PDB file of C-alpha atoms and ligand atoms in Angstrom:
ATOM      1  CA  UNK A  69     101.897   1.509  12.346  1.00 44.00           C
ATOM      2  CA  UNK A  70     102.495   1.185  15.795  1.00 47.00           C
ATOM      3  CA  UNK A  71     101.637   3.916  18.416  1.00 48.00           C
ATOM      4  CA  UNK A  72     102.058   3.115  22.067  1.00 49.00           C
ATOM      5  CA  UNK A  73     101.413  -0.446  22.108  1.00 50.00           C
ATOM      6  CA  UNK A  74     102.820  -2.530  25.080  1.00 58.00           C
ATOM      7  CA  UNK A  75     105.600  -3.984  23.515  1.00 56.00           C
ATOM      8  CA  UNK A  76     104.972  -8.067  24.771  1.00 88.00           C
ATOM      9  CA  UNK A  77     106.256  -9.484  21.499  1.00 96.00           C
ATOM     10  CA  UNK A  78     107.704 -12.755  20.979  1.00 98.00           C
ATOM     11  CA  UNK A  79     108.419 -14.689  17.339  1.00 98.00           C
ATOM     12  CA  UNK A  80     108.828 -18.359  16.871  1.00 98.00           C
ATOM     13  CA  UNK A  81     110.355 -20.218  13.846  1.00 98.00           C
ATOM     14  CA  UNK A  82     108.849 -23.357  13.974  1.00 98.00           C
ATOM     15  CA  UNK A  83     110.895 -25.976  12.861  1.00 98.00           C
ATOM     16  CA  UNK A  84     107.953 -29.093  13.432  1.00 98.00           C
ATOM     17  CA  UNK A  85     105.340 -29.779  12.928  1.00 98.00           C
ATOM     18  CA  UNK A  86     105.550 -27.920   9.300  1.00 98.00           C
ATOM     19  CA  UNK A  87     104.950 -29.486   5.571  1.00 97.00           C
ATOM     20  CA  UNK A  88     107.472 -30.713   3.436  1.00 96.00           C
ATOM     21  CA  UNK A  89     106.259 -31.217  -0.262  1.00 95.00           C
ATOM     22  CA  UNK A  90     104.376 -33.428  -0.751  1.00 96.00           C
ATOM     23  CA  UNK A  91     102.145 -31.977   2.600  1.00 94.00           C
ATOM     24  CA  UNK A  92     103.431 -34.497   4.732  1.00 96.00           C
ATOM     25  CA  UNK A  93     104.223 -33.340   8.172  1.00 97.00           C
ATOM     26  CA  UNK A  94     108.473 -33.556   9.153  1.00 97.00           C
ATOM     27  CA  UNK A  95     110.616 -31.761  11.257  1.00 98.00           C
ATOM     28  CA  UNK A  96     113.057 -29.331   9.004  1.00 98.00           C
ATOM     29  CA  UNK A  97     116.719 -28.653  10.450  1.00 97.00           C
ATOM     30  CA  UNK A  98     117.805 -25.274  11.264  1.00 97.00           C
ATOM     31  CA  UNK A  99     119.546 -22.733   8.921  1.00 96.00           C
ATOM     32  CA  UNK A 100     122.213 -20.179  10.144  1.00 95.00           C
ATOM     33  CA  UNK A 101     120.903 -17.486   8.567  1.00 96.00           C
ATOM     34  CA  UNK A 102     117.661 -17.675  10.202  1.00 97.00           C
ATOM     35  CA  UNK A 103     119.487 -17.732  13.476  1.00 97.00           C
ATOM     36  CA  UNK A 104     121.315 -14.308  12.506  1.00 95.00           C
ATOM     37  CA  UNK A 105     118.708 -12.594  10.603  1.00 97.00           C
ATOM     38  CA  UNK A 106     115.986 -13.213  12.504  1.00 98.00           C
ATOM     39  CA  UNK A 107     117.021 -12.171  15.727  1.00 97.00           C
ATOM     40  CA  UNK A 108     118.653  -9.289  14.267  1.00 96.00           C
ATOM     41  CA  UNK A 109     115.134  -8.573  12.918  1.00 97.00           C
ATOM     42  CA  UNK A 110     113.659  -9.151  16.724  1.00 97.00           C
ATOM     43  CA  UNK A 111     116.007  -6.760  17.962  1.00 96.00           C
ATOM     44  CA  UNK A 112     115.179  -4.001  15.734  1.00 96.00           C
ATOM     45  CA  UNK A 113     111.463  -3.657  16.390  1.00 96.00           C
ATOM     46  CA  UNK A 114     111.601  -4.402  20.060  1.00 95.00           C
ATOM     47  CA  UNK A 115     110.459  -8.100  20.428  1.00 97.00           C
ATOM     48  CA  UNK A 116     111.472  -9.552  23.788  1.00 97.00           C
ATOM     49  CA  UNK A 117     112.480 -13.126  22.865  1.00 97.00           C
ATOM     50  CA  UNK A 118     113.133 -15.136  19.182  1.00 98.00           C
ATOM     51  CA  UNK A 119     112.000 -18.904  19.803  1.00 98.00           C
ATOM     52  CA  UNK A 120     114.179 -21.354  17.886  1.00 98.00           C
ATOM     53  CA  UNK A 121     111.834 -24.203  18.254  1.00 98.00           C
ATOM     54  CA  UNK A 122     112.797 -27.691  17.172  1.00 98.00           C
ATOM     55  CA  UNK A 123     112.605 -31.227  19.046  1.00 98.00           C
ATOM     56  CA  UNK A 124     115.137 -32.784  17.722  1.00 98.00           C
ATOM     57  CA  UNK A 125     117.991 -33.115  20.208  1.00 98.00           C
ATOM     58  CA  UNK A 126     120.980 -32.805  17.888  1.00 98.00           C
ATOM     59  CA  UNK A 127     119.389 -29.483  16.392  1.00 97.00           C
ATOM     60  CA  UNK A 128     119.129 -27.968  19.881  1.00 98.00           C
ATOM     61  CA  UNK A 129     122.509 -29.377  20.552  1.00 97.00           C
ATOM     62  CA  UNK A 130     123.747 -27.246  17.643  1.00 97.00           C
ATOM     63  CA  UNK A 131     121.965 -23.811  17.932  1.00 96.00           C
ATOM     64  CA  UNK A 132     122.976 -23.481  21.441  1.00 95.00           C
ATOM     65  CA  UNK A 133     126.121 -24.340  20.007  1.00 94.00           C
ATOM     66  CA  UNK A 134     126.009 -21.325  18.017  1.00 93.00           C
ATOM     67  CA  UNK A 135     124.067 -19.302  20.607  1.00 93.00           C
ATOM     68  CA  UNK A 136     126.457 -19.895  23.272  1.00 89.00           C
ATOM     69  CA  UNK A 137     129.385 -18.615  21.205  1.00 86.00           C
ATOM     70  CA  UNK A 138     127.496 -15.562  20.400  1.00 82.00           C
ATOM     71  CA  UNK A 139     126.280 -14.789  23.777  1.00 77.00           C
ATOM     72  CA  UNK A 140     129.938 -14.861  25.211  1.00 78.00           C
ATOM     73  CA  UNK A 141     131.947 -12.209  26.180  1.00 80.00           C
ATOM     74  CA  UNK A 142     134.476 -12.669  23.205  1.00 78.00           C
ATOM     75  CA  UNK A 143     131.709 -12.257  20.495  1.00 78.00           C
ATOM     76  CA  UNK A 144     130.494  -9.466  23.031  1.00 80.00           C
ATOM     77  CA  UNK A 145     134.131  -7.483  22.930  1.00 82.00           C
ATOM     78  CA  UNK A 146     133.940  -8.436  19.007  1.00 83.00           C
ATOM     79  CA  UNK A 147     130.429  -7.746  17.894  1.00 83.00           C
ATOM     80  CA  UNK A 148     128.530  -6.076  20.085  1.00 81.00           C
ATOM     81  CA  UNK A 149     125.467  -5.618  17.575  1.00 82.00           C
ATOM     82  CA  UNK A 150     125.380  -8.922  16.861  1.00 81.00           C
ATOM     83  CA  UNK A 151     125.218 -10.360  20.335  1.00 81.00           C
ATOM     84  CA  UNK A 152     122.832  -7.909  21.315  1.00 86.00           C
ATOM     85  CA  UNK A 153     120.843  -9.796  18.583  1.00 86.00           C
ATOM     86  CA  UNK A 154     120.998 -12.892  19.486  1.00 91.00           C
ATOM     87  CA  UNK A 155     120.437 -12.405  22.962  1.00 92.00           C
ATOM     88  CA  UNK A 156     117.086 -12.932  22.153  1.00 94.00           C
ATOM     89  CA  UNK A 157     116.933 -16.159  21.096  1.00 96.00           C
ATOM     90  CA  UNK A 158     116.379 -19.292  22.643  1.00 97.00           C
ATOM     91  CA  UNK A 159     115.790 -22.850  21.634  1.00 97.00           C
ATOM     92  CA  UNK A 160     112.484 -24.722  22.485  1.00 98.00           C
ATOM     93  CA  UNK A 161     111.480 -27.535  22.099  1.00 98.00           C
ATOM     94  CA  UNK A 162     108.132 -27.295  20.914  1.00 98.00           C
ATOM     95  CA  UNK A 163     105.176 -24.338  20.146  1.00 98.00           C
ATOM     96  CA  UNK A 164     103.534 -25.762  23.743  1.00 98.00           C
ATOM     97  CA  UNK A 165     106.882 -25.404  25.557  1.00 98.00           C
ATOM     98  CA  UNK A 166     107.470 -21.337  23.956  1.00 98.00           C
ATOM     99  CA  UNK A 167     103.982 -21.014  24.976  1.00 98.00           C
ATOM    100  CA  UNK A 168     104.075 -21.813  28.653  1.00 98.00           C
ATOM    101  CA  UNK A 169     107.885 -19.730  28.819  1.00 97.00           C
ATOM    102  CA  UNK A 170     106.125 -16.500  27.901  1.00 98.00           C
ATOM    103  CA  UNK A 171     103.060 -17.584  30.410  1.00 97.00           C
ATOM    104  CA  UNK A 172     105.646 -17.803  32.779  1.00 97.00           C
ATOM    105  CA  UNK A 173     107.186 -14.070  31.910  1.00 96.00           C
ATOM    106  CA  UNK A 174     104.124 -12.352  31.395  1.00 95.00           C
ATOM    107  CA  UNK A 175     101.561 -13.841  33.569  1.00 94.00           C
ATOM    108  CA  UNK A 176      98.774 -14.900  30.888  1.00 94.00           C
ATOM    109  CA  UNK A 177      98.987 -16.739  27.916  1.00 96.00           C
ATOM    110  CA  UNK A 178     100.012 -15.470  24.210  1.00 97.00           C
ATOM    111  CA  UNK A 179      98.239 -14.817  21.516  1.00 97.00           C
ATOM    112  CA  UNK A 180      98.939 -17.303  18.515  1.00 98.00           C
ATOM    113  CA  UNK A 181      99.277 -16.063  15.453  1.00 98.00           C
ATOM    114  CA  UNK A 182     100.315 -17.707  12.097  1.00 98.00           C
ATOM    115  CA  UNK A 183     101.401 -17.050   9.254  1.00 98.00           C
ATOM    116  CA  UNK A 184     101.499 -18.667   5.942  1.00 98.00           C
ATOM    117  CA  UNK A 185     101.862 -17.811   1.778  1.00 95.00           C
ATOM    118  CA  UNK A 186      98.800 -19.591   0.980  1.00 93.00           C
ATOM    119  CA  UNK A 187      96.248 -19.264   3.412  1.00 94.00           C
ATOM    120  CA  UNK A 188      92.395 -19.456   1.908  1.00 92.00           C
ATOM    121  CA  UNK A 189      90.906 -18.196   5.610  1.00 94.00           C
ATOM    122  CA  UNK A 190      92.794 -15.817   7.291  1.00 96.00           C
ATOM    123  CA  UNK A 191      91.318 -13.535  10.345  1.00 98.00           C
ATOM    124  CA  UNK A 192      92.533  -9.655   9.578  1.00 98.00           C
ATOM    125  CA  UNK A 193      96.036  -7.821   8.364  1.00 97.00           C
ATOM    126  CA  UNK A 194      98.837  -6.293  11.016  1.00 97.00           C
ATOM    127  CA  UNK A 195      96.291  -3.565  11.544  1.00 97.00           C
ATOM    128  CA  UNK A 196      93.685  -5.660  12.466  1.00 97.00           C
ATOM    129  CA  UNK A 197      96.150  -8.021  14.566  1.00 97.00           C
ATOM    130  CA  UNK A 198      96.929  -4.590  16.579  1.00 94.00           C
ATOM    131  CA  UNK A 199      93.412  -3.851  17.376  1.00 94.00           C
ATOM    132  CA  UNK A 200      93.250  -7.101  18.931  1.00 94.00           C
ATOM    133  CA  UNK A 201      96.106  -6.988  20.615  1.00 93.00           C
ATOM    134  CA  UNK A 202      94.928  -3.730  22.378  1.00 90.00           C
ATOM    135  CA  UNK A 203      91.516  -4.835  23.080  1.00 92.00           C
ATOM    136  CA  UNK A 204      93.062  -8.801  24.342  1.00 92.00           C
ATOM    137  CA  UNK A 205      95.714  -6.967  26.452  1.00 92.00           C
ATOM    138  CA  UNK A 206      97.769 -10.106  25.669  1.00 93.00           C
ATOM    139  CA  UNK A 207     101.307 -10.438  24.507  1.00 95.00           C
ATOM    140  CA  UNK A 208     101.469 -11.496  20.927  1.00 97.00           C
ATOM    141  CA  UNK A 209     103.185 -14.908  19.873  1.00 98.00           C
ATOM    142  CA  UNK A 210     104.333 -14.535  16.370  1.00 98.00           C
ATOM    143  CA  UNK A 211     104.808 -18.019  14.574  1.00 98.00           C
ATOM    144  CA  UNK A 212     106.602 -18.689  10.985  1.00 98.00           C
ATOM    145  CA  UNK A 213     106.948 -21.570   9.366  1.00 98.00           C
ATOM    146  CA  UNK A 214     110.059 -23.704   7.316  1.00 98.00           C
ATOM    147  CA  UNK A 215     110.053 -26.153   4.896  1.00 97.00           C
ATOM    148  CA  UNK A 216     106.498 -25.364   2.925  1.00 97.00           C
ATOM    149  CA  UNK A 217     105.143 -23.969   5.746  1.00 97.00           C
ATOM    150  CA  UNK A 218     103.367 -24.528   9.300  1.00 98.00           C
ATOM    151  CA  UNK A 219     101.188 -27.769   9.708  1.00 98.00           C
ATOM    152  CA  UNK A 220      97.282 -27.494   9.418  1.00 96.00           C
ATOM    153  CA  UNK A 221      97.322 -28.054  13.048  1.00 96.00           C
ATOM    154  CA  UNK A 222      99.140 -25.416  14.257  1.00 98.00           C
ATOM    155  CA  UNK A 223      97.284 -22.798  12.166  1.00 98.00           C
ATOM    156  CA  UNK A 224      93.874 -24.728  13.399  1.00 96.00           C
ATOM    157  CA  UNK A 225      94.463 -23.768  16.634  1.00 96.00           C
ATOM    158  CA  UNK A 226      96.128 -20.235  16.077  1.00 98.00           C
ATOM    159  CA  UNK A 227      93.798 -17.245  17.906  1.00 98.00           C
ATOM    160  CA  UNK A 228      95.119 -15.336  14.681  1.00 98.00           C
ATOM    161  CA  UNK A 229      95.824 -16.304  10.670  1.00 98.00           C
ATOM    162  CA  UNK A 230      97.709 -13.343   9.285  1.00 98.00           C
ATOM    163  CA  UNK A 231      96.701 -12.799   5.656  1.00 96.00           C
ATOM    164  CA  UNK A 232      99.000 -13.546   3.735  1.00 96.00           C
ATOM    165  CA  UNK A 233     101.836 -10.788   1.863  1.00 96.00           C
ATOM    166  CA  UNK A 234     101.066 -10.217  -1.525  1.00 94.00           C
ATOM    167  CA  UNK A 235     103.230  -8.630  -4.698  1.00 92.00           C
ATOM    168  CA  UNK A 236     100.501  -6.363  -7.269  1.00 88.00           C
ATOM    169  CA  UNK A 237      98.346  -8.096  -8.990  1.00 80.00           C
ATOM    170  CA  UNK A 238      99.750  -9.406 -12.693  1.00 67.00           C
ATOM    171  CA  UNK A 239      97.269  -9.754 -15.685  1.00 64.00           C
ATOM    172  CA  UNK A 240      96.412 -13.091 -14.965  1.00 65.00           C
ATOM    173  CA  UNK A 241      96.570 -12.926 -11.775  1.00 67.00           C
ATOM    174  CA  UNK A 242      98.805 -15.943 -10.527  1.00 68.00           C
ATOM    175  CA  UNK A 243     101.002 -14.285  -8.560  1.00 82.00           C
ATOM    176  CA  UNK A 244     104.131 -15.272  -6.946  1.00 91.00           C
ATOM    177  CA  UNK A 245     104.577 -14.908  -3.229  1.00 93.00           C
ATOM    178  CA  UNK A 246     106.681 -17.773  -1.609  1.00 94.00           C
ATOM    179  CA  UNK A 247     109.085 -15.160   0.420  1.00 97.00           C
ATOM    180  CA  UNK A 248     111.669 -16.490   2.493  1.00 97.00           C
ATOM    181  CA  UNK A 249     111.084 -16.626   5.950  1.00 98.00           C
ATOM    182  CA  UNK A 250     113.690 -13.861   6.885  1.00 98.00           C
ATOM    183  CA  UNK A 251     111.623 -11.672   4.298  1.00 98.00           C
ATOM    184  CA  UNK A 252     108.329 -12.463   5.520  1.00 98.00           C
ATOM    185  CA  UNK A 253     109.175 -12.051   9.223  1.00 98.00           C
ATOM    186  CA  UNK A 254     110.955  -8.609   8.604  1.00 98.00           C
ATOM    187  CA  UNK A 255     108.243  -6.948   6.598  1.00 98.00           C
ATOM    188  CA  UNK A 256     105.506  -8.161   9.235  1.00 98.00           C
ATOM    189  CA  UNK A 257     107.714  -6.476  11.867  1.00 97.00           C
ATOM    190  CA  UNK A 258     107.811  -3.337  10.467  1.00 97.00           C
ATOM    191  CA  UNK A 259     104.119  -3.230   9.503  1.00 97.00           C
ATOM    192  CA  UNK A 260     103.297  -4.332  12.874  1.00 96.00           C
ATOM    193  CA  UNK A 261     105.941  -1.730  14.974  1.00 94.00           C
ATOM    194  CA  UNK A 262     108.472   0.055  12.535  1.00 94.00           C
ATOM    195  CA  UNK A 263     108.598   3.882  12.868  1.00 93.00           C
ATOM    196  CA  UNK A 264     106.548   6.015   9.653  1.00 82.00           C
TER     197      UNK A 264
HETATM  198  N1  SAM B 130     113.372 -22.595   3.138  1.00 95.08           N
HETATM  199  C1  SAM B 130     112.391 -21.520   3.067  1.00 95.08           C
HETATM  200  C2  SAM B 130     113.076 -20.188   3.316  1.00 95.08           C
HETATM  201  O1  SAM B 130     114.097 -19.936   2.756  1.00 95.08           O
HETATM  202  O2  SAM B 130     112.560 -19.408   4.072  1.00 95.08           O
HETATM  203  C3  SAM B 130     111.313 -21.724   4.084  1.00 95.08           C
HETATM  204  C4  SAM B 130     110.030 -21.232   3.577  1.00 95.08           C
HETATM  205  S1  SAM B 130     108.856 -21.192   4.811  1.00 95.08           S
HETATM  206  C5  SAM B 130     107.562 -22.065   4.248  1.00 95.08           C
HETATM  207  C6  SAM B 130     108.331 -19.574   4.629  1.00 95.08           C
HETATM  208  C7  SAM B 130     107.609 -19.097   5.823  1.00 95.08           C
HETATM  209  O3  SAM B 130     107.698 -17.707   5.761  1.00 95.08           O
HETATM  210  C8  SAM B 130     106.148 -19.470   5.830  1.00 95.08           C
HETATM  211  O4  SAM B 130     105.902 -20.629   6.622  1.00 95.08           O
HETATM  212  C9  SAM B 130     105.534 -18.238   6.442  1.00 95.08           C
HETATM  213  O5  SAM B 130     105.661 -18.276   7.852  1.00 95.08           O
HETATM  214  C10 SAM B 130     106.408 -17.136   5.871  1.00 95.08           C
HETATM  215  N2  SAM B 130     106.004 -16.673   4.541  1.00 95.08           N
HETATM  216  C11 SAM B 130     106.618 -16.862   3.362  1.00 95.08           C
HETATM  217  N3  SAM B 130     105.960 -16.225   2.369  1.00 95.08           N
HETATM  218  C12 SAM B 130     104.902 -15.606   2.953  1.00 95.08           C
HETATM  219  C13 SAM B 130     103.838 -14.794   2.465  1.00 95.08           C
HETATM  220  N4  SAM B 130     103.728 -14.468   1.172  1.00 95.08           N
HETATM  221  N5  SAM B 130     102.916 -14.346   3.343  1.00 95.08           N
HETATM  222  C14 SAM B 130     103.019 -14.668   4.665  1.00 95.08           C
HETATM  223  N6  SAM B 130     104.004 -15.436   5.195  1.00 95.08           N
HETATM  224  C15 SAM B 130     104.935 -15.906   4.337  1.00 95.08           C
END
């Protein structure tokens, strides 16, 4: 768990490039939900921003759509919580542009890190990730994927691959563990910064 770490935290839902099925690399439309629950998520352990990142202009057209009437005074008089949440989000356009915003806040450049269900090389667990975010002195750019996850080239060039989360072990050992990204980006919050 987290004790007195600078709190320079940022997540991004990446919404291209990811894999659909077949491995082929599209660009997957925004859900509500992940809106909502992810920067309700964000709020709770203390990140400073949510990326919503998508290039396609319609998409970006919509969230802000939805982020606009959340961020107004109305939704502010009628759901306070919920604003508060989604105050933190914004739409990019790409993992480059997120990147160079939080350059741009914090002075130096993010960490990358992925994460993924089936990765085969990974670099260390949230414990690990912590050590090196104390030792980097960097803020820490959280990525998660859609569709069937984040392209080969965005975890290529990641300075971290979370392993991935893992049920027990069953008898024969194949294992389920395709979470939904609201599930797998809460329980790496907590892990990373929720209170024992
Ligand atoms: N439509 C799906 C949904 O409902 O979330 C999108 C699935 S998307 C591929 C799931 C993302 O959540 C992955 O790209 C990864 O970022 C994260 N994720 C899911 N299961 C995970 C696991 N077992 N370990 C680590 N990350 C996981």
């Amino acid at each position: 768990m987290a004790t007195g770490l600078v709190m320079n935290n940022y997540i991004g839902l990446v919404h291209f490039p990811v894999r659909n099925k077949r491995g082929v690399e599209v660009a997957t439309s925004v859900t509500n939900l992940d809106i909502h629950d992810i920067a309700r998520t964000a709020k709770t352990y203390g990140f400073k921003k949510y990326f919503i990142i998508t290039p396609l202009l319609p998409q970006q057209e919509l969230v802000s759509r939805i982020l606009g009437h959340w961020q107004g005074d109305v939704a502010n008089e009628y759901n306070p919580d919920r604003f508060d949440a989604l105050s933190l989000a914004k739409v990019e356009n790409s993992i480059e542009d997120s990147v160079a915003s939080i350059t741009a806040l914090e002075g130096i450049a993010p960490l990358l890190v992925v994460t993924g269900a089936n990765f085969k090389q990974y670099d260390g667990n949230t414990d690990d990730l912590q050590s090196k975010i104390r030792l980097d002195r960097r803020p820490m750019f959280l990525l998660f994927g859609t569709g069937w996850g984040l392209s080969a080239s965005v975890v290529e060039r990641a300075d971290f691959r979370l392993v991935p989360l893992w049920g027990p072990k069953n008898e024969n050992d194949e294992s389920y563990n395709h979470l939904s990204v609201r599930s797998a980006v809460a329980i790496y919050a907590d892990r990373l910064f929720g209170r024992v």
